[in-house]
Amino acid sequence: MCTPSGVWGTILKDEGLIKKLLRGSVVFRSLKFRIFIIVLLVGIIPSSVLRALLIRSYESRAVNQRITDITNQCNILCGRLFEAGFLDDTKDELINDELSLLSNLYDGRVLIIDDDFRIIKDTYDMSVGRTMVSKEVIACLNGSSNMNRYDPEYGYVEVTVPVTDGKGAIHGAMVASGSTDYIKTNRVNLNHRAWIVEITVGIFVLVIAYALSSTLLLPFDRVRTAISSAKEGYISELKRVEVPDYTETGEIMDAFYLLLDQIREADEAREEFVANVSHELKTPLASMKVLSDSIRNEENVPVEMYREFMNDIAEEVDRENQIITDLLEIVKLEKQTDRLVTEPTDLDDILNEIIKMLEPLAGKKGIGLTYEKLKSVTAEVDRQKLSRALMNIVENAIKYNKDFGWVKITLDHDIQFAIITISDGGIGIPQDVVGRIFDRFYRADKSHSNEIGGNGLGLAISRSTILLHKGSVKVTSIEGEGSTFTVKIPLVYEK
Ligand code: ADP
């Protein structure tokens, strides 16, 4: 078997080299280059194969034709040869002339062999009297027909036909060879012309390959330009560029603008968040400033008033502190730097603890807080974090309730999730803002916000925590009638 040697051998032995070349080189990785090569190969390989097939088919047809011609001539001569008794006496001039003519006509040699394998006639007059025991002659004398041979190396065909009497009995053999040099010459000429055609086709294909690889990829250049301009310009002012030339370019641009929209939204959300944070942090500071100024500007302020104002200032400090703590918690939850510490936990325990802690608050407003465990549920949760998240929701159900209202909590599960519902018959949430209550700093009922307290971060923390557990939280609400929060937590936490 042929094995690669030399430089190519070394290159092929290093299996990774070609892959490395393909991956490493900018040219090899270029789609333009690949299209160019594909078109080139598709154009050139068929014409090369065609050339080889054409030449081979010409050669085999020409050789067969030559063999048929010589065989026909030999068959005619063999019949006459026997009739003339040439096998016994080779002096017949007419036959000798015809044999010479045959050998000249095909630029070859004719041998007549009797049934003792002895050469009785040689048009070259070199081997008369010798014995010829070739495979073809033996087969021919034994009755086989079509004993032909083609030798492309020396450029001749050899035909062996039997010399028979009128009844078909074999008495000798005629071996005639004919030159096939003209076939070789024709083949070379044909090959030469085929090469010219192939080179012309090759140049043509080269030009087409170059043109195609350049034009086919033009839309992708436009895609690249559009994306680059987005990189350089202001995202908010960017105009949409369509590249509908191909389905693929259209899809890339759609995906790109979708991503851009998301970036815009994220940008706007970030700006809004910064504005909200500044506003929320400034409010307690402004109150503290007013309180402290009013004491500073007053002469002979009584100690009680000092105490009262200092208490108010301390409350504002607490408020500010709470906002900052909540904000830091949200940031940690959303960045997921704060990993969950999960363990199989009886959710009944968590809910009972929450109820115990919030009962005094509910009691102040005469709210009936009920809890129903439909099924026992143990789930893999971060006890502390989930407890805080659920507590926010239950606390809201009490805060945003009517005096002597009701709050009901249930615990259940399906195959995959623990299901906790917190329903209340409270003030409800207007339909148009119900989707926003999980946003940071969002408060639906601004008019009562101050007296109820809170900073609008509670539900944002709850949702982030639940999402971190790979769960979900949904709310349905009717303004004036109450709300229902449904929390689903996977029973098994998959990291
Ligand atoms: P807050 O600190 O204001 O309570 P939250 O993030 O906990 O902040 O809640 C956001 C807003 O959603 C609240 O200000 C309130 O308007 C509304 N909300 C939350 N829970 C309820 C509820 N059970 N009933 C009515 N409104 C609610």
XYZ file of C-alpha atoms and ligand atoms in Angstrom:
522
model
C 0.000 0.000 0.000
C 1.171 3.491 -0.774
C 2.110 5.533 2.300
C 2.655 9.312 2.369
C 6.304 10.177 2.519
C 8.545 13.236 2.900
C 7.063 16.570 3.915
C 3.486 15.461 3.230
C 4.030 12.343 5.271
C 5.163 14.412 8.253
C 2.262 16.829 7.822
C -0.335 14.067 7.558
C 1.132 12.176 10.485
C 0.499 15.213 12.682
C -3.267 14.676 12.662
C -4.041 17.896 14.404
C -2.075 20.052 12.000
C -4.743 20.358 9.311
C -7.420 20.971 11.938
C -5.174 23.545 13.612
C -4.608 25.215 10.263
C -8.338 25.300 9.568
C -9.118 26.679 12.993
C -6.166 28.973 13.364
C -5.892 30.667 10.020
C -8.180 33.582 9.314
C -8.161 32.697 5.608
C -9.204 29.067 6.134
C -11.963 30.089 8.512
C -13.318 32.650 6.076
C -16.667 31.639 4.562
C -15.723 33.560 1.434
C -12.630 31.404 0.996
C -14.598 28.225 1.593
C -17.299 29.133 -0.930
C -14.523 29.981 -3.387
C -12.862 26.583 -2.902
C -16.179 24.686 -3.074
C -17.241 26.352 -6.327
C -13.753 25.801 -7.722
C -13.740 22.101 -6.834
C -17.315 21.577 -8.054
C -16.338 23.190 -11.357
C -12.967 21.537 -11.856
C -13.361 17.985 -10.520
C -16.173 16.985 -12.938
C -14.231 18.250 -15.954
C -11.109 16.320 -14.867
C -13.143 13.147 -14.312
C -14.840 13.661 -17.688
C -11.468 14.042 -19.399
C -10.143 10.825 -17.859
C -13.333 8.899 -18.742
C -13.354 10.231 -22.296
C -9.777 9.172 -22.961
C -10.227 5.784 -21.392
C -13.411 5.088 -23.336
C -11.767 6.218 -26.589
C -8.831 3.873 -25.976
C -10.951 0.822 -25.175
C -13.244 1.423 -28.161
C -10.310 1.913 -30.550
C -8.558 -1.246 -29.289
C -11.761 -3.309 -29.630
C -12.259 -1.983 -33.135
C -8.691 -2.906 -34.040
C -9.159 -6.429 -32.648
C -12.436 -6.900 -34.546
C -10.879 -5.718 -37.812
C -7.871 -8.033 -37.501
C -10.053 -10.981 -36.391
C -12.366 -10.559 -39.402
C -9.456 -10.408 -41.814
C -7.846 -13.467 -40.181
C -11.069 -15.487 -40.306
C -11.448 -14.830 -44.047
C -7.822 -15.723 -44.686
C -7.908 -18.865 -42.490
C -10.717 -20.412 -44.582
C -8.807 -19.761 -47.797
C -5.581 -20.988 -46.248
C -6.963 -24.436 -45.490
C -8.601 -24.776 -48.918
C -5.264 -23.921 -50.549
C -3.490 -26.610 -48.423
C -1.188 -23.969 -47.008
C -0.637 -26.001 -43.842
C 1.097 -28.713 -45.912
C 2.832 -26.446 -48.404
C 3.501 -22.776 -47.677
C 4.573 -21.848 -51.163
C 1.205 -20.603 -52.401
C 2.116 -17.113 -53.595
C -1.327 -15.672 -53.497
C -1.763 -16.645 -49.880
C 1.734 -15.424 -49.012
C 0.943 -12.071 -50.645
C -2.257 -11.794 -48.736
C -0.513 -12.628 -45.476
C 2.133 -9.953 -46.185
C -0.596 -7.502 -47.067
C -2.373 -8.261 -43.810
C 0.779 -7.782 -41.756
C 1.619 -4.526 -43.596
C -1.940 -3.263 -43.334
C -1.909 -3.517 -39.566
C 1.771 -2.734 -39.188
C 2.277 -6.071 -37.467
C 3.258 -9.707 -37.947
C 1.392 -12.877 -38.922
C 2.367 -16.404 -37.801
C 0.799 -19.657 -39.008
C 1.127 -22.572 -36.571
C 0.252 -26.176 -37.351
C -1.358 -28.584 -34.890
C 2.134 -29.624 -33.640
C 2.706 -26.043 -32.415
C 5.300 -25.529 -35.115
C 5.538 -22.171 -36.856
C 5.176 -22.835 -40.555
C 4.865 -19.238 -41.732
C 6.209 -15.962 -40.285
C 5.777 -12.729 -42.224
C 9.030 -11.559 -40.596
C 10.715 -14.807 -41.758
C 12.453 -15.086 -38.404
C 10.807 -17.934 -36.555
C 9.814 -20.513 -39.199
C 10.432 -24.025 -37.880
C 10.336 -23.010 -34.241
C 7.712 -24.180 -31.781
C 5.249 -21.748 -30.240
C 3.501 -22.955 -27.124
C 1.720 -19.863 -25.877
C -1.370 -19.881 -23.689
C -3.464 -18.400 -26.500
C -2.280 -20.925 -29.116
C -2.948 -23.908 -26.833
C -6.440 -22.569 -26.028
C -7.127 -21.861 -29.682
C -6.063 -25.365 -30.836
C -8.285 -26.768 -28.086
C -11.294 -24.973 -29.576
C -11.524 -21.715 -27.567
C -12.428 -18.619 -29.537
C -11.670 -14.900 -28.981
C -8.110 -15.377 -27.855
C -7.040 -11.704 -27.956
C -4.464 -9.743 -26.074
C -3.717 -6.046 -25.788
C -0.318 -4.848 -24.620
C -0.500 -1.085 -23.951
C 3.156 -0.981 -22.939
C 4.519 -2.153 -26.278
C 1.541 -0.823 -28.189
C 0.067 -3.811 -30.037
C -2.901 -6.173 -30.109
C -2.589 -9.872 -30.795
C -5.360 -12.052 -32.240
C -5.248 -15.868 -32.390
C -7.794 -17.561 -34.676
C -8.097 -21.273 -35.558
C -7.445 -22.645 -39.079
C -10.383 -25.022 -39.659
C -11.537 -27.314 -42.463
C -15.051 -27.097 -43.917
C -16.404 -29.336 -41.111
C -15.056 -27.201 -38.314
C -12.075 -29.397 -37.304
C -9.062 -27.351 -36.114
C -5.805 -27.949 -37.962
C -3.706 -25.029 -36.920
C -3.782 -21.427 -35.699
C -3.089 -18.003 -37.107
C -1.510 -15.457 -34.721
C -1.736 -11.918 -36.071
C -0.504 -8.863 -34.263
C -1.219 -5.249 -35.145
C 0.304 -2.057 -33.921
C -1.789 0.296 -31.768
C 0.650 3.190 -31.985
C -1.908 5.342 -33.777
C -4.285 4.834 -30.809
C -1.553 6.097 -28.493
C -0.921 9.105 -30.752
C -4.641 9.856 -30.939
C -4.925 9.492 -27.173
C -2.093 11.965 -26.611
C -3.714 14.433 -29.022
C -7.091 13.994 -27.412
C -5.576 14.429 -23.967
C -3.833 17.571 -25.134
C -7.081 19.060 -26.436
C -8.974 17.988 -23.328
C -6.354 19.750 -21.194
C -6.837 22.963 -23.170
C -10.608 22.694 -22.645
C -10.085 21.898 -18.958
C -7.753 24.840 -18.391
C -10.235 27.142 -20.134
C -13.054 25.759 -17.990
C -10.768 26.093 -14.932
C -10.121 29.800 -15.619
C -13.821 30.355 -16.227
C -14.717 28.527 -12.990
C -12.023 30.495 -11.119
C -13.595 33.783 -12.203
C -17.100 32.518 -11.346
C -15.892 31.199 -7.967
C -14.338 34.548 -7.126
C -17.394 36.503 -8.261
C -19.797 34.198 -6.412
C -17.808 34.125 -3.183
C -17.666 37.926 -3.205
C -21.279 38.644 -4.133
C -22.934 35.870 -2.108
C -21.451 37.255 1.085
C -22.302 40.908 0.459
C -25.451 40.753 2.649
C -23.309 39.410 5.503
C -21.033 42.430 5.096
C -24.126 44.611 5.500
C -25.061 42.671 8.647
C -21.565 43.263 10.001
C -21.706 46.977 9.183
C -25.106 47.297 10.891
C -23.861 45.529 14.018
C -20.631 47.564 14.073
C -22.553 50.826 13.812
C -24.620 49.727 16.828
C -21.395 49.148 18.696
C -20.175 52.636 17.963
C -23.394 54.683 18.164
C -25.932 55.394 20.882
C -28.213 52.408 21.203
C -31.283 54.541 21.854
C -30.843 56.488 18.605
C -30.088 53.514 16.424
C -32.170 53.123 13.262
C -33.240 49.636 12.237
C -31.378 48.252 9.219
C -33.024 45.372 7.381
C -31.006 42.804 5.426
C -33.733 40.661 3.854
C -31.517 39.194 1.083
C -31.403 35.786 2.749
C -33.648 34.184 5.366
C -30.527 33.758 7.505
C -29.471 37.419 7.349
C -33.054 38.437 8.127
C -33.035 36.117 11.141
C -29.662 37.392 12.355
C -30.877 40.989 12.162
C -34.143 40.093 13.973
C -32.181 38.342 16.724
C -29.790 41.287 16.909
C -32.552 43.888 17.262
C -34.314 41.700 19.825
C -31.099 41.652 21.825
C -30.750 45.392 21.336
C -34.307 45.939 22.621
C -33.461 43.896 25.683
C -30.311 45.956 26.238
C -32.390 49.141 25.868
C -34.941 47.865 28.370
C -32.177 46.865 30.776
C -30.651 50.324 30.320
C -33.933 52.061 31.035
C -34.590 49.805 34.032
C -31.134 50.613 35.381
C -31.704 54.355 34.957
C -35.103 54.106 36.612
C -33.603 52.067 39.424
C -30.860 54.619 40.050
C -33.473 57.415 40.058
C -35.683 55.460 42.473
C -32.804 54.623 44.791
C -31.719 58.268 44.906
C -35.258 59.399 45.535
C -35.904 56.816 48.267
C -32.618 57.546 49.999
C -33.208 61.279 49.844
C -36.663 61.147 51.452
C -35.506 60.096 54.957
C -32.555 62.490 54.666
C -34.909 65.374 53.835
C -37.104 64.529 56.858
C -34.026 64.444 59.111
C -32.899 67.793 57.742
C -36.314 69.380 58.416
C -36.416 67.936 61.936
C -32.905 69.012 62.840
C -33.331 72.496 61.281
C -36.495 73.124 63.211
C -34.694 72.406 66.499
C -31.600 74.370 65.453
C -33.585 77.469 64.540
C -35.619 77.478 67.694
C -34.396 79.142 70.891
C -34.861 77.462 74.282
C -36.229 74.201 72.932
C -37.713 72.070 75.717
C -36.033 68.731 76.433
C -39.260 66.803 75.559
C -39.291 68.363 72.149
C -35.622 67.450 71.645
C -36.428 63.889 72.641
C -39.451 63.702 70.344
C -37.507 65.095 67.382
C -34.539 62.851 68.080
C -36.923 59.874 68.138
C -38.288 60.928 64.753
C -34.749 61.314 63.405
C -33.840 57.841 64.740
C -36.895 56.406 62.926
C -35.770 58.011 59.697
C -32.278 56.571 60.198
C -33.865 53.135 60.694
C -35.883 53.610 57.525
C -32.791 54.628 55.579
C -30.962 51.655 57.013
C -33.756 49.281 56.024
C -33.748 50.579 52.449
C -29.998 50.066 52.160
C -30.156 46.573 53.707
C -32.989 45.562 51.358
C -31.180 47.007 48.363
C -28.018 45.094 49.165
C -30.046 41.928 49.571
C -31.733 42.380 46.201
C -28.413 43.016 44.490
C -26.961 39.874 46.072
C -29.995 37.774 45.137
C -30.073 39.036 41.564
C -26.373 38.585 41.055
C -26.774 35.148 42.604
C -23.592 35.663 44.575
C -25.575 34.629 47.598
C -25.911 30.884 47.026
C -28.817 29.039 48.551
C -28.115 26.750 51.468
C -30.843 24.188 50.868
C -31.936 21.323 53.081
C -35.103 19.215 53.205
C -37.486 21.406 55.183
C -41.025 20.891 56.417
C -42.825 23.891 54.919
C -45.523 23.519 57.567
C -42.920 24.598 60.142
C -42.000 27.707 58.160
C -45.632 28.770 57.731
C -46.451 28.185 61.411
C -43.479 30.351 62.421
C -44.602 33.135 60.063
C -48.129 33.039 61.456
C -46.805 33.169 64.991
C -44.726 36.237 64.184
C -47.443 38.072 62.285
C -50.415 37.286 64.491
C -49.853 40.418 66.672
C -49.872 42.626 63.542
C -53.059 40.968 62.287
C -54.580 41.246 65.722
C -54.063 45.031 65.757
C -56.483 45.357 62.785
C -58.767 42.562 63.930
C -57.785 40.476 60.923
C -58.497 36.744 61.022
C -55.347 34.861 59.976
C -56.113 31.226 59.062
C -53.881 28.451 57.823
C -54.853 25.162 56.211
C -52.366 22.364 55.542
C -53.913 20.358 52.697
C -50.910 18.013 52.487
C -47.641 17.715 54.372
C -44.827 19.059 52.245
C -41.095 18.657 52.619
C -39.049 20.561 50.073
C -35.357 21.330 49.564
C -35.230 25.040 50.396
C -33.056 27.684 51.996
C -35.142 27.936 55.149
C -34.092 31.435 56.172
C -34.447 33.040 52.751
C -37.727 31.369 51.790
C -39.151 32.227 55.199
C -38.363 35.920 54.628
C -39.867 35.792 51.116
C -43.145 34.234 52.282
C -43.287 36.515 55.287
C -43.212 39.592 52.997
C -46.230 38.300 51.106
C -48.215 37.391 54.231
C -47.289 40.733 55.844
C -48.567 42.548 52.752
C -51.819 40.566 52.909
C -52.267 41.946 56.443
C -50.980 45.487 55.688
C -53.094 46.005 52.578
C -56.241 44.704 54.223
C -59.409 46.162 55.670
C -60.092 46.321 59.387
C -61.529 43.003 60.560
C -60.687 41.460 57.202
C -59.309 37.983 56.578
C -56.111 36.311 55.347
C -55.952 32.649 54.421
C -52.836 30.555 53.809
C -52.862 27.038 52.328
C -50.116 24.478 51.815
C -50.344 21.776 49.158
C -48.171 20.033 46.554
C -48.294 18.329 43.161
C -45.732 15.881 41.693
C -43.097 18.525 41.223
C -43.906 21.555 43.323
C -44.885 22.688 46.782
C -47.820 25.085 46.358
C -48.468 27.860 48.878
C -51.367 30.282 48.426
C -51.837 33.473 50.392
C -55.268 35.021 49.853
C -56.749 38.076 51.437
C -59.993 39.986 51.317
C -58.130 43.283 51.377
C -57.967 46.384 49.219
C -56.785 44.465 46.126
C -54.563 45.804 43.350
C -55.784 47.746 40.293
C -55.696 45.508 37.195
C -53.419 47.853 35.210
C -50.628 47.762 37.814
C -50.874 44.215 39.068
C -47.980 43.200 36.811
C -45.715 45.836 38.338
C -45.944 45.075 42.049
C -42.831 42.884 41.937
C -40.772 45.794 40.511
C -38.283 47.392 42.845
C -39.698 50.435 44.678
C -43.110 50.001 43.097
C -46.069 50.784 45.314
C -49.596 50.456 43.981
C -51.330 52.464 46.667
C -49.198 55.623 46.972
C -51.813 57.513 49.003
C -51.638 55.051 51.926
C -47.955 54.216 51.538
C -46.735 56.453 54.295
C -49.162 55.368 56.968
C -48.744 51.660 55.994
C -44.943 51.912 55.777
C -42.658 49.865 53.563
C -40.300 50.831 50.812
C -41.578 48.881 47.804
C -38.707 46.406 47.914
C -40.397 43.551 49.803
C -42.020 41.769 46.842
C -38.899 42.307 44.697
C -36.894 40.421 47.336
C -39.600 37.717 47.562
C -39.656 37.166 43.832
C -35.837 37.062 43.496
C -35.661 34.507 46.313
C -38.383 32.332 44.780
C -36.720 32.499 41.352
C -33.419 31.520 42.942
C -35.225 28.411 44.221
C -36.289 27.857 40.579
C -39.878 28.403 41.600
C -42.539 30.906 40.525
C -44.895 33.451 42.064
C -48.146 34.655 40.509
C -50.795 37.057 41.683
C -54.456 37.509 40.847
C -56.339 40.410 42.316
C -59.613 42.292 42.153
C -59.515 45.863 43.321
C -61.614 46.317 46.467
C -62.093 42.553 46.918
C -58.670 41.111 47.634
C -55.684 39.297 46.187
C -54.282 35.777 45.923
C -50.561 35.055 45.672
C -49.599 31.549 44.470
C -46.037 30.469 45.186
C -44.602 27.290 43.659
C -41.314 25.845 44.885
C -39.719 22.682 43.399
C -39.775 19.824 45.910
C -36.244 18.895 44.825
C -33.756 21.713 44.246
C -31.650 21.086 41.170
C -28.523 23.211 40.986
P -44.168 47.632 50.295
O -42.960 47.834 51.118
O -44.744 48.884 49.777
O -45.175 46.755 50.943
P -43.882 45.516 48.459
O -42.844 45.284 47.410
O -44.000 44.492 49.515
O -43.615 46.917 49.008
O -45.259 45.643 47.718
C -45.385 46.462 46.574
C -46.761 47.028 46.438
O -47.682 46.004 46.038
C -47.321 47.550 47.729
O -46.921 48.868 47.924
C -48.808 47.436 47.496
O -49.284 48.574 46.801
C -48.963 46.242 46.584
N -49.363 45.028 47.323
C -48.567 44.021 47.710
N -49.275 43.056 48.308
C -50.560 43.436 48.293
C -51.808 42.877 48.751
N -51.849 41.689 49.349
N -52.928 43.573 48.537
C -52.902 44.770 47.909
N -51.785 45.361 47.480
C -50.622 44.719 47.647
